Coordinates of C-alpha atoms in Angstrom, one line a residue:
Chain F
M18 CA -21.1 -40.5 8.3
H19 CA -23.9 -40.5 5.7
A20 CA -26.5 -37.3 4.7
P21 CA -29.8 -37.4 6.5
A22 CA -32.5 -39.0 5.4
D23 CA -35.2 -36.5 5.2
N24 CA -35.1 -33.0 4.5
A25 CA -35.4 -31.1 7.6
P26 CA -34.6 -27.4 6.9
R27 CA -30.9 -26.9 8.1
S28 CA -30.1 -23.8 10.5
V29 CA -28.2 -21.3 8.4
A30 CA -25.6 -19.5 10.4
A31 CA -25.2 -16.3 8.6
D32 CA -23.0 -13.3 9.4
F33 CA -21.8 -10.0 8.2
T34 CA -19.1 -12.1 5.8
G35 CA -22.1 -13.5 3.8
D36 CA -21.6 -16.6 5.4
T37 CA -24.7 -19.3 4.6
R38 CA -23.2 -22.3 4.8
T39 CA -25.6 -24.8 6.7
A40 CA -24.6 -24.9 10.6
S41 CA -24.2 -28.7 10.7
R42 CA -22.1 -29.2 7.1
P43 CA -18.6 -28.4 7.2
R44 CA -16.8 -26.8 4.1
I45 CA -14.2 -27.8 2.7
L46 CA -11.8 -26.0 0.2
V47 CA -9.8 -28.2 -2.5
A48 CA -7.4 -26.8 -4.0
D49 CA -5.8 -28.3 -7.1
D50 CA -4.6 -26.7 -10.4
S51 CA -5.8 -30.4 -11.9
A52 CA -9.5 -31.0 -12.5
M53 CA -9.4 -34.3 -12.0
N54 CA -7.4 -34.2 -8.9
R55 CA -10.6 -31.8 -7.8
K56 CA -13.2 -34.8 -9.4
L57 CA -11.1 -37.3 -7.6
L58 CA -11.0 -35.9 -4.2
V59 CA -15.1 -34.5 -4.6
A60 CA -16.1 -38.3 -5.0
I61 CA -13.7 -39.4 -2.1
L62 CA -15.4 -37.2 0.5
A63 CA -19.2 -36.8 -1.8
K64 CA -20.3 -39.7 0.7
E65 CA -19.2 -37.5 3.5
E66 CA -21.9 -35.0 5.1
V67 CA -19.8 -31.6 4.0
E68 CA -20.2 -29.2 1.4
I69 CA -17.1 -28.7 -1.1
V70 CA -16.1 -25.6 -2.7
E71 CA -13.3 -26.1 -5.7
A72 CA -10.0 -23.5 -6.5
V73 CA -8.6 -23.9 -9.4
D74 CA -5.2 -22.2 -8.4
G75 CA -3.1 -20.5 -5.9
V76 CA -4.7 -17.5 -6.1
D77 CA -8.2 -18.6 -6.3
A78 CA -7.8 -20.9 -3.8
L79 CA -6.4 -17.8 -1.3
S80 CA -9.6 -15.6 -2.5
K81 CA -11.8 -18.4 -1.9
A82 CA -10.6 -19.0 1.5
R83 CA -10.4 -15.4 2.6
L84 CA -14.1 -15.2 1.2
Q85 CA -15.6 -18.9 2.5
R86 CA -13.6 -19.3 5.2
P87 CA -13.6 -22.9 5.0
D88 CA -13.4 -25.3 7.6
L89 CA -10.4 -27.1 5.9
V90 CA -8.2 -26.7 3.1
L91 CA -7.1 -29.7 1.0
L92 CA -4.0 -27.4 -0.9
D93 CA -2.1 -28.5 -3.6
I94 CA 1.7 -27.5 -4.0
V95 CA 2.3 -27.2 -7.6
M96 CA 0.4 -25.1 -8.7
P97 CA 0.9 -21.7 -11.3
G98 CA 0.9 -18.7 -10.2
K99 CA 1.0 -19.0 -6.1
D100 CA 2.2 -22.8 -5.2
G101 CA 0.4 -24.5 -2.1
Y102 CA 3.5 -23.1 0.3
E103 CA 2.7 -19.4 -0.5
V104 CA -1.1 -19.9 -0.1
C105 CA -0.9 -21.5 3.5
A106 CA 2.2 -18.8 4.6
E107 CA -0.3 -16.1 3.7
L108 CA -3.7 -17.5 5.6
K109 CA -1.5 -19.1 8.3
A110 CA -0.5 -15.2 8.6
D111 CA -3.6 -13.9 8.9
P112 CA -5.3 -14.2 12.4
K113 CA -8.6 -14.2 10.8
F114 CA -7.7 -17.4 8.6
A115 CA -5.0 -18.7 10.7
N116 CA -6.5 -21.3 12.1
I117 CA -8.5 -23.1 9.2
P118 CA -6.4 -26.6 8.9
V119 CA -4.4 -27.3 5.8
I120 CA -3.3 -30.5 4.6
I121 CA -1.1 -30.5 1.9
L122 CA -1.9 -32.7 -1.1
S123 CA 1.3 -33.3 -3.6
A124 CA 2.9 -36.0 -5.4
L125 CA 6.0 -34.5 -3.8
T126 CA 7.4 -37.4 -1.7
Q127 CA 10.5 -35.6 -0.2
P128 CA 10.8 -35.4 3.6
A129 CA 11.8 -31.9 3.3
D130 CA 8.7 -31.1 1.4
K131 CA 6.5 -32.5 4.0
V132 CA 8.9 -30.5 6.6
R133 CA 8.6 -27.5 5.2
A134 CA 4.7 -27.8 4.6
L135 CA 4.0 -28.5 8.2
E136 CA 6.8 -25.6 9.1
L137 CA 4.4 -23.2 7.3
G138 CA 1.8 -24.5 9.1
A139 CA -0.4 -27.1 7.5
V140 CA -1.6 -29.9 9.6
D141 CA -1.6 -33.0 7.8
Y142 CA 0.1 -34.4 4.2
V143 CA -1.4 -36.5 1.9
T144 CA 0.6 -37.9 -1.5
K145 CA -0.5 -38.6 -4.6
P146 CA -1.6 -40.8 -5.8
F147 CA -4.5 -40.5 -3.3
D148 CA -5.3 -43.4 -0.9
R149 CA -9.3 -43.2 -0.5
G150 CA -8.8 -44.3 2.6
E151 CA -6.1 -42.3 3.8
V152 CA -7.5 -39.1 2.5
L153 CA -11.3 -39.5 4.0
A154 CA -9.6 -40.5 7.5
R155 CA -7.0 -37.6 8.1
V156 CA -9.5 -35.4 6.7
R157 CA -12.7 -36.6 9.0
N158 CA -9.3 -36.4 11.9
Q159 CA -9.0 -32.3 11.4
L160 CA -13.2 -31.6 10.9
Q161 CA -13.5 -33.5 14.6
I162 CA -10.6 -31.4 15.7
R163 CA -12.0 -28.1 14.2
K164 CA -15.2 -29.0 15.6
L165 CA -13.4 -29.6 19.5
T166 CA -11.9 -26.6 19.3
A167 CA -14.7 -24.8 18.0
S168 CA -16.5 -26.2 21.5
L169 CA -13.8 -25.3 23.6
V170 CA -13.9 -21.8 22.1
Q171 CA -17.4 -21.7 23.1
A172 CA -17.4 -22.9 26.4
N173 CA -14.8 -21.0 27.2
R174 CA -16.8 -18.1 26.0
D175 CA -19.6 -18.5 27.8
L176 CA -16.9 -19.0 31.0
V177 CA -15.6 -15.5 30.2
A178 CA -19.5 -14.4 29.8
K179 CA -20.2 -16.0 33.1
Q180 CA -17.5 -14.8 34.9
K181 CA -18.0 -11.6 33.8
D182 CA -21.0 -11.9 35.5
L183 CA -19.6 -13.3 38.8
D184 CA -17.0 -10.3 38.7
A185 CA -19.7 -7.7 38.3
D186 CA -21.8 -9.6 41.3
L187 CA -18.9 -9.1 43.8
R188 CA -17.8 -5.7 42.5
A189 CA -21.4 -4.7 43.9
A190 CA -20.9 -7.2 47.0
G191 CA -17.9 -4.5 47.8
D192 CA -20.1 -1.5 47.1
I193 CA -22.8 -2.9 49.7
Q194 CA -19.7 -3.4 51.8
L195 CA -18.3 0.1 51.5
S196 CA -21.5 1.4 52.0
L197 CA -22.2 -0.3 55.4
I198 CA -18.9 1.5 56.7
P199 CA -19.1 5.5 58.3
R200 CA -18.3 7.5 55.1
T201 CA -17.5 10.6 57.4
R202 CA -16.3 11.2 60.9
P203 CA -18.6 11.3 63.6
D204 CA -18.5 14.4 65.4
V205 CA -18.7 14.1 68.7
P206 CA -16.8 16.0 71.4
G207 CA -14.5 14.2 73.4
F208 CA -14.5 11.7 70.7
D209 CA -11.6 11.0 68.2
M210 CA -12.2 8.2 65.5
A211 CA -10.2 7.2 62.4
W212 CA -9.8 4.0 60.8
R213 CA -8.6 2.0 57.7
F214 CA -10.0 -0.1 55.8
V215 CA -8.6 -1.9 53.0
P216 CA -11.3 -4.4 51.1
C217 CA -9.8 -7.7 49.4
S218 CA -10.4 -8.8 45.9
S219 CA -12.9 -11.4 46.7
V220 CA -14.9 -9.5 49.4
G221 CA -14.7 -10.4 52.8
G222 CA -17.1 -9.7 55.1
D223 CA -15.7 -7.0 57.5
I224 CA -17.9 -4.3 58.8
F225 CA -17.8 -1.4 61.6
N226 CA -19.9 1.3 62.3
V227 CA -20.5 3.8 65.2
V228 CA -23.8 4.8 66.2
R229 CA -25.3 7.6 68.2
L230 CA -27.0 6.0 71.0
D231 CA -28.1 8.8 73.8
E232 CA -26.7 11.9 74.2
R233 CA -23.9 10.2 76.5
R234 CA -23.4 7.5 74.5
L235 CA -21.6 5.6 71.5
G236 CA -22.0 2.4 70.4
L237 CA -19.0 1.2 68.1
Y238 CA -19.3 -2.4 66.4
M239 CA -17.0 -4.5 64.4
V240 CA -18.4 -7.4 62.7
D241 CA -16.3 -10.0 60.6
V242 CA -18.6 -12.4 58.6
S243 CA -17.7 -15.8 57.7
G244 CA -17.0 -16.7 54.0
H245 CA -16.1 -14.0 51.0
G246 CA -18.0 -12.9 48.7
V247 CA -21.5 -12.2 47.6
P248 CA -23.1 -14.0 50.5
A249 CA -20.6 -12.8 53.3
A250 CA -21.6 -9.3 52.2
M251 CA -25.5 -10.2 52.1
V252 CA -25.1 -11.1 55.9
T253 CA -22.9 -7.6 56.8
V254 CA -25.8 -5.7 55.4
S255 CA -28.7 -7.3 57.6
V256 CA -26.4 -7.8 60.5
A257 CA -25.9 -4.1 60.2
Q258 CA -29.2 -3.4 59.6
S259 CA -29.8 -4.6 63.2
L260 CA -27.7 -2.8 64.8
T261 CA -29.3 1.0 63.1
P262 CA -30.8 2.6 66.3
Q263 CA -34.3 2.1 65.3
A264 CA -34.0 -1.9 65.2
G265 CA -34.8 -2.6 68.6
I266 CA -31.5 -4.0 69.6
V267 CA -28.6 -1.8 70.1
L268 CA -32.0 0.4 71.8
E269 CA -35.0 -0.6 73.4
P270 CA -37.8 0.6 72.9
R271 CA -39.8 2.1 75.2
H272 CA -43.4 1.3 75.4
N273 CA -44.3 5.3 76.7
A274 CA -42.6 7.1 73.8
S275 CA -45.1 9.5 73.4
A276 CA -44.6 10.3 77.2
G277 CA -40.6 11.8 76.5
D278 CA -39.7 7.8 77.6
A279 CA -36.1 7.7 76.4
P280 CA -35.1 4.7 74.5
V281 CA -32.9 2.5 77.0
V282 CA -29.4 1.6 76.0
R283 CA -28.8 -1.9 75.6
S284 CA -25.6 -4.0 77.0
P285 CA -23.1 -5.0 75.1
G286 CA -23.8 -8.8 76.2
R287 CA -27.4 -8.3 75.8
V288 CA -26.8 -7.1 72.6
L289 CA -24.7 -10.1 71.4
E290 CA -27.2 -12.5 72.5
M291 CA -30.4 -11.1 70.8
L292 CA -27.7 -11.2 67.5
D293 CA -26.9 -15.0 68.3
T294 CA -30.9 -15.4 68.1
E295 CA -31.7 -13.2 65.3
F296 CA -28.6 -14.9 63.1
P297 CA -28.6 -18.6 64.1
M298 CA -25.9 -20.3 61.6
E299 CA -28.2 -22.0 59.9
R300 CA -29.8 -19.3 58.4
F301 CA -27.2 -18.3 55.9
D302 CA -24.9 -20.6 57.2
K303 CA -22.8 -18.4 57.8
Y304 CA -21.7 -16.9 61.6
F305 CA -20.1 -13.8 62.3
T306 CA -16.8 -12.5 65.3
M307 CA -17.8 -9.6 66.8
V308 CA -17.1 -6.5 69.0
Y309 CA -19.5 -4.6 70.3
L310 CA -18.6 -1.6 72.9
V311 CA -20.5 1.5 74.2
L312 CA -18.6 4.4 75.5
D313 CA -20.1 7.5 77.6
V314 CA -18.0 10.2 76.0
V315 CA -18.7 12.3 79.3
S316 CA -17.1 9.6 82.1
G317 CA -15.3 7.7 79.7
E318 CA -16.7 4.1 81.1
L319 CA -16.7 1.6 78.4
R320 CA -18.6 -2.0 78.5
Y321 CA -18.1 -4.2 75.6
C322 CA -18.4 -7.6 74.7
N323 CA -16.4 -9.7 72.4
A324 CA -17.8 -13.1 70.4
A325 CA -14.6 -14.8 69.5
H326 CA -13.2 -11.6 67.6
P327 CA -9.2 -10.4 67.7
R328 CA -9.2 -8.6 71.1
P329 CA -9.3 -5.0 70.8
V330 CA -6.4 -2.9 72.5
V331 CA -6.7 -0.4 74.7
V332 CA -3.3 1.7 74.9
R333 CA -3.7 3.8 77.9
K334 CA -1.8 7.3 77.8
D335 CA 1.2 5.8 78.9
G336 CA 1.7 3.2 76.7
R337 CA 0.7 0.5 78.8
F338 CA -2.1 -2.1 77.3
E339 CA -4.7 -3.7 77.7
L340 CA -6.9 -6.4 75.8
L341 CA -10.4 -6.8 75.5
E342 CA -11.4 -10.5 75.8
A343 CA -14.4 -10.4 77.8
G344 CA -17.2 -12.3 75.6
G345 CA -18.1 -15.5 74.3
T346 CA -18.1 -17.5 71.2
I347 CA -19.2 -16.5 67.4
V348 CA -22.3 -15.5 66.6
G349 CA -24.6 -17.8 65.5
L350 CA -24.5 -21.1 67.8
G351 CA -28.0 -20.0 69.2
G352 CA -27.5 -19.4 73.0
I353 CA -24.6 -22.4 73.8
M354 CA -22.5 -20.5 75.7
P355 CA -23.7 -17.3 77.8
F356 CA -22.1 -14.0 76.5
E357 CA -20.1 -12.4 79.4
E358 CA -19.1 -8.4 79.6
G359 CA -16.3 -6.5 80.4
G360 CA -15.5 -3.2 81.2
V361 CA -13.3 -0.4 81.7
V362 CA -12.8 2.9 82.4
L363 CA -10.5 5.1 79.7
E364 CA -8.9 8.1 80.9
P365 CA -8.4 11.3 78.4
G366 CA -5.6 10.2 76.3
D367 CA -6.3 6.3 76.4
R368 CA -6.8 4.7 73.0
V369 CA -8.9 1.9 71.8
Y370 CA -8.2 -0.1 68.8
L371 CA -10.6 -2.7 67.4
F372 CA -9.4 -4.4 64.5
T373 CA -10.3 -8.0 62.9
D374 CA -8.6 -11.2 61.3
G375 CA -7.3 -9.9 58.2
I376 CA -4.3 -7.9 60.4
T377 CA -3.5 -10.8 62.5
E378 CA -3.3 -13.5 60.5
F379 CA -1.9 -11.4 57.4
A380 CA 0.7 -13.8 55.9
D381 CA 4.1 -12.5 54.1
T382 CA 5.4 -14.9 51.5
D383 CA 6.6 -17.2 53.6
G384 CA 3.5 -17.5 54.7
E385 CA 4.5 -16.4 58.6
E386 CA 1.4 -14.2 60.4
Y387 CA 1.7 -10.4 61.4
G388 CA 0.5 -11.9 64.3
E389 CA -1.2 -9.8 67.7
E390 CA 1.9 -9.2 69.0
R391 CA 3.3 -7.5 66.8
L392 CA 0.4 -5.7 66.1
R393 CA 0.1 -5.1 70.0
E394 CA 3.6 -2.9 70.2
L395 CA 3.5 -1.3 67.2
L396 CA -0.3 0.4 68.9
A397 CA 1.2 0.7 71.7
S398 CA 4.5 2.2 70.6
G399 CA 3.5 5.3 71.2
G400 CA 5.2 7.5 67.8
A401 CA 1.8 8.3 66.1
P402 CA 0.4 11.9 66.8
H403 CA -3.6 10.6 66.7
V404 CA -5.4 7.6 65.9
Q405 CA -5.6 8.1 62.3
A406 CA -1.4 8.3 61.7
A407 CA -1.8 4.7 64.4
C408 CA -4.5 3.5 61.4
D409 CA -2.1 4.5 58.9
G410 CA 1.2 3.1 60.4
V411 CA -0.5 -0.8 60.6
V412 CA -1.3 -0.4 57.4
D413 CA 2.2 1.0 55.8
A414 CA 3.5 -1.6 58.6
L415 CA 1.2 -4.7 57.2
A416 CA 3.0 -3.6 53.5
D417 CA 6.3 -3.4 54.8
F418 CA 6.1 -7.1 56.5
G419 CA 4.3 -9.0 53.4
Q420 CA 7.2 -8.4 51.1
G421 CA 4.3 -7.6 48.1
A422 CA 2.4 -10.7 49.8
R423 CA -2.1 -9.6 48.9
P424 CA -3.8 -9.8 51.3
N425 CA -6.6 -12.1 51.4
D426 CA -9.2 -11.2 53.5
D427 CA -10.3 -7.6 54.3
V428 CA -7.9 -5.6 56.1
T429 CA -9.9 -3.4 58.8
I430 CA -9.0 -1.2 61.8
T431 CA -10.5 0.9 63.4
G432 CA -9.5 3.3 66.5
F433 CA -10.7 5.9 69.1
E434 CA -9.1 8.4 71.6
F435 CA -11.2 9.3 74.4
R436 CA -10.5 13.3 75.2
G437 CA -12.8 13.6 78.2
P438 CA -14.8 16.4 78.1
E439 CA -12.3 19.0 78.9
G440 CA -10.5 17.6 75.5
G441 CA -13.1 17.5 72.7
Chain M
M11 CA -13.0 -35.4 49.7
K12 CA -12.4 -38.6 51.8
I13 CA -13.9 -39.4 55.4
E14 CA -13.9 -42.8 57.3
A15 CA -15.4 -43.8 59.7
Q16 CA -15.9 -47.2 61.9
H17 CA -17.2 -47.9 65.3
K18 CA -15.5 -48.3 68.1
G19 CA -18.1 -50.0 70.9
D20 CA -20.9 -47.7 70.5
V21 CA -18.0 -44.7 70.1
L22 CA -18.4 -43.8 66.2
V23 CA -14.9 -42.5 65.2
V24 CA -14.6 -40.2 62.3
K25 CA -11.2 -39.9 60.3
L26 CA -11.3 -37.2 57.6
H27 CA -8.6 -38.0 55.3
E28 CA -8.2 -34.4 53.2
S29 CA -5.2 -32.3 54.3
R30 CA -8.1 -28.8 53.9
L31 CA -11.5 -28.4 56.0
D32 CA -12.1 -25.4 54.1
S33 CA -15.0 -24.9 52.0
Y34 CA -14.6 -26.5 49.1
V35 CA -14.7 -29.8 51.5
A36 CA -16.8 -27.8 54.2
T37 CA -20.9 -28.6 52.8
E38 CA -19.9 -32.7 51.9
F39 CA -18.3 -33.2 55.5
R40 CA -21.0 -31.4 56.9
D41 CA -23.2 -33.8 55.1
E42 CA -21.7 -37.0 55.7
M43 CA -22.0 -35.6 59.6
D44 CA -25.4 -34.7 59.5
R45 CA -25.9 -38.3 58.0
Y46 CA -24.3 -40.0 61.1
A47 CA -26.0 -37.7 63.5
K48 CA -28.9 -38.7 61.8
Q49 CA -28.4 -41.8 61.8
G50 CA -28.7 -41.5 66.2
E51 CA -25.1 -41.8 66.7
S52 CA -24.9 -40.7 69.7
Q53 CA -21.1 -40.2 70.9
I54 CA -18.9 -39.3 67.7
V55 CA -14.6 -38.2 67.7
L56 CA -13.5 -36.3 65.0
D57 CA -10.5 -37.3 64.3
L58 CA -8.6 -34.2 62.5
S59 CA -5.0 -35.3 62.4
L60 CA -4.4 -35.7 58.7
V61 CA -5.7 -32.3 58.0
E62 CA -3.5 -29.4 58.0
F63 CA -5.6 -26.5 57.7
V64 CA -9.5 -25.7 58.7
D65 CA -10.6 -22.5 57.4
S66 CA -14.5 -20.3 58.8
S67 CA -16.3 -22.7 56.7
G68 CA -14.9 -26.0 58.3
L69 CA -15.1 -24.2 61.5
G70 CA -18.5 -23.9 60.7
A71 CA -19.3 -27.0 59.0
I72 CA -18.0 -29.1 62.7
V73 CA -19.9 -26.3 65.1
T74 CA -22.8 -27.1 62.8
T75 CA -22.2 -30.4 63.5
Q76 CA -21.8 -30.2 66.9
K77 CA -25.5 -28.4 67.0
R78 CA -27.3 -31.1 65.3
L79 CA -25.9 -33.3 67.6
G80 CA -27.6 -31.3 70.3
T81 CA -26.4 -31.1 74.4
D82 CA -27.2 -34.9 75.1
R83 CA -24.9 -36.8 72.8
D84 CA -20.7 -35.9 72.5
L85 CA -18.7 -34.3 70.1
V86 CA -14.7 -34.7 71.1
I87 CA -12.1 -33.3 68.3
C88 CA -8.9 -35.0 68.4
G89 CA -5.5 -35.1 66.6
A90 CA -5.8 -31.5 66.0
N91 CA -2.6 -29.9 65.0
E92 CA -1.7 -26.6 66.5
P93 CA -2.8 -24.2 64.9
V94 CA -6.1 -25.9 64.2
T95 CA -6.1 -26.2 68.2
R96 CA -5.6 -22.5 68.0
L97 CA -8.5 -21.7 65.7
F98 CA -10.4 -23.7 68.4
K99 CA -9.5 -21.5 71.4
L100 CA -9.6 -17.9 69.1
A101 CA -13.3 -18.8 68.8
R102 CA -13.6 -20.3 72.4
L103 CA -15.2 -23.6 70.8
D104 CA -13.0 -25.3 73.3
K105 CA -15.3 -24.4 75.8
I106 CA -18.5 -26.3 73.3
F107 CA -16.5 -29.6 72.4
Q108 CA -13.9 -31.8 73.9
I109 CA -10.4 -31.2 72.3
V110 CA -8.3 -34.0 73.1
V111 CA -5.0 -34.6 72.2
D112 CA -5.7 -38.7 70.1
E113 CA -7.9 -41.3 70.1
G114 CA -7.1 -42.9 73.0
E115 CA -7.9 -39.9 74.9
A116 CA -11.0 -39.2 73.0
L117 CA -12.1 -42.6 73.9
A118 CA -11.0 -42.7 77.5
V119 CA -13.1 -39.3 77.9
L120 CA -16.5 -40.3 76.6
A121 CA -15.8 -43.8 79.0
S122 CA -15.6 -41.6 82.0

């Protein structure tokens, strides 16, 4: 190392401590009560690109270390007032200065002295009389370590800052997702709906909602977008938007709306076909599974289409169950396979549950999955007086099953009971 | 990501040497498969026998490959373990590409 040839202005780092060292020049505090020793060390370090501060005894060393925050202290042991051990111990005891490396300089050559100094937190030890090469090598070593540490600390700070931004984004994505699920239960006679939604920390892509299609029919959907985090949340927004009645998918707009023609309710299969075209996988590098069903709250007639989503369970009033499996593959493949449609007729007291794989694939600490079968049995067991209790029961059962395992996907279940025109 | 591809006659057999086909490798995997599709391969066998786990991103990458190949070119999957096969079935993708037990069966299917 040598001093730069030009006199270019250096950047000066100043902080509230009044620190005005030139940014690129490490500061070394040389503490020795012998003026000759200090002179010798200054001479050894003369060609290094460093700034040197001298201290004449222990007390002076401490006060200069605190005021000037050197990057390295060369510390003599035997000094009047406070000796080097005390200075070292006091520096190391203060978190503000504990990370300043201390190299002990002493004529003491007993191993026990070296051990004591190292135990007090000194990083290295040089014995007198000084060997120029040795002093330089050890000083350079420590300054290099100090520099690397500083860059690590900075890198870590940058990472923490970035992580904070990411966390904030993730929280925003979580809020977006929450805004896409119903806030209050729909007030529809003959129809009792409930749900539980437990979003996972990394924000999954689950959403569900119910839309009123006409005076008798409701459209219900549950969507699980592949992946997690902000990208998945953004796709859920777009999908939810497409499923609003005014977006022209679940309802087919009439040309002659002004003449009083009511929009036509699109069949579930057709709705999924349209979404499949609307959301090609290439567009966002995402696809989704989905169930869409149309329920006539007067007749109990239910039409549905299931795009590779976990099969919804119909639990009849008497405890028998049926699975809604007619449908097709994941949405986003651009018409690679047709979407078939299925239908069932609900009787008053029948319930239907929709859920995502965050429930069936929820694994306990041994990796065993909760599974479709367990869920089906629980839902069909008939213990719950209403669908809210049933949904709560599922979330409780998962917690019991998991024995402390945390879900790594959204846990979403919604259910409704068809009460019929008389049962509203 | 480690992937091995070799021609057996007109068929390109691609073996993934990874235990997980998940979001960490899916993009790289998809790009590599994309390259095979672009270089004009008409029959690809994807050997998943070393893969223990496939997540939704991995599934997406395989489906994208199938889409790039279009309907006139074939992708046959072999060696998938039980959970991975189950995943394909759940997504009903077993109706889109053939899933067979091993490379031998895959080559036989393509030859017929």
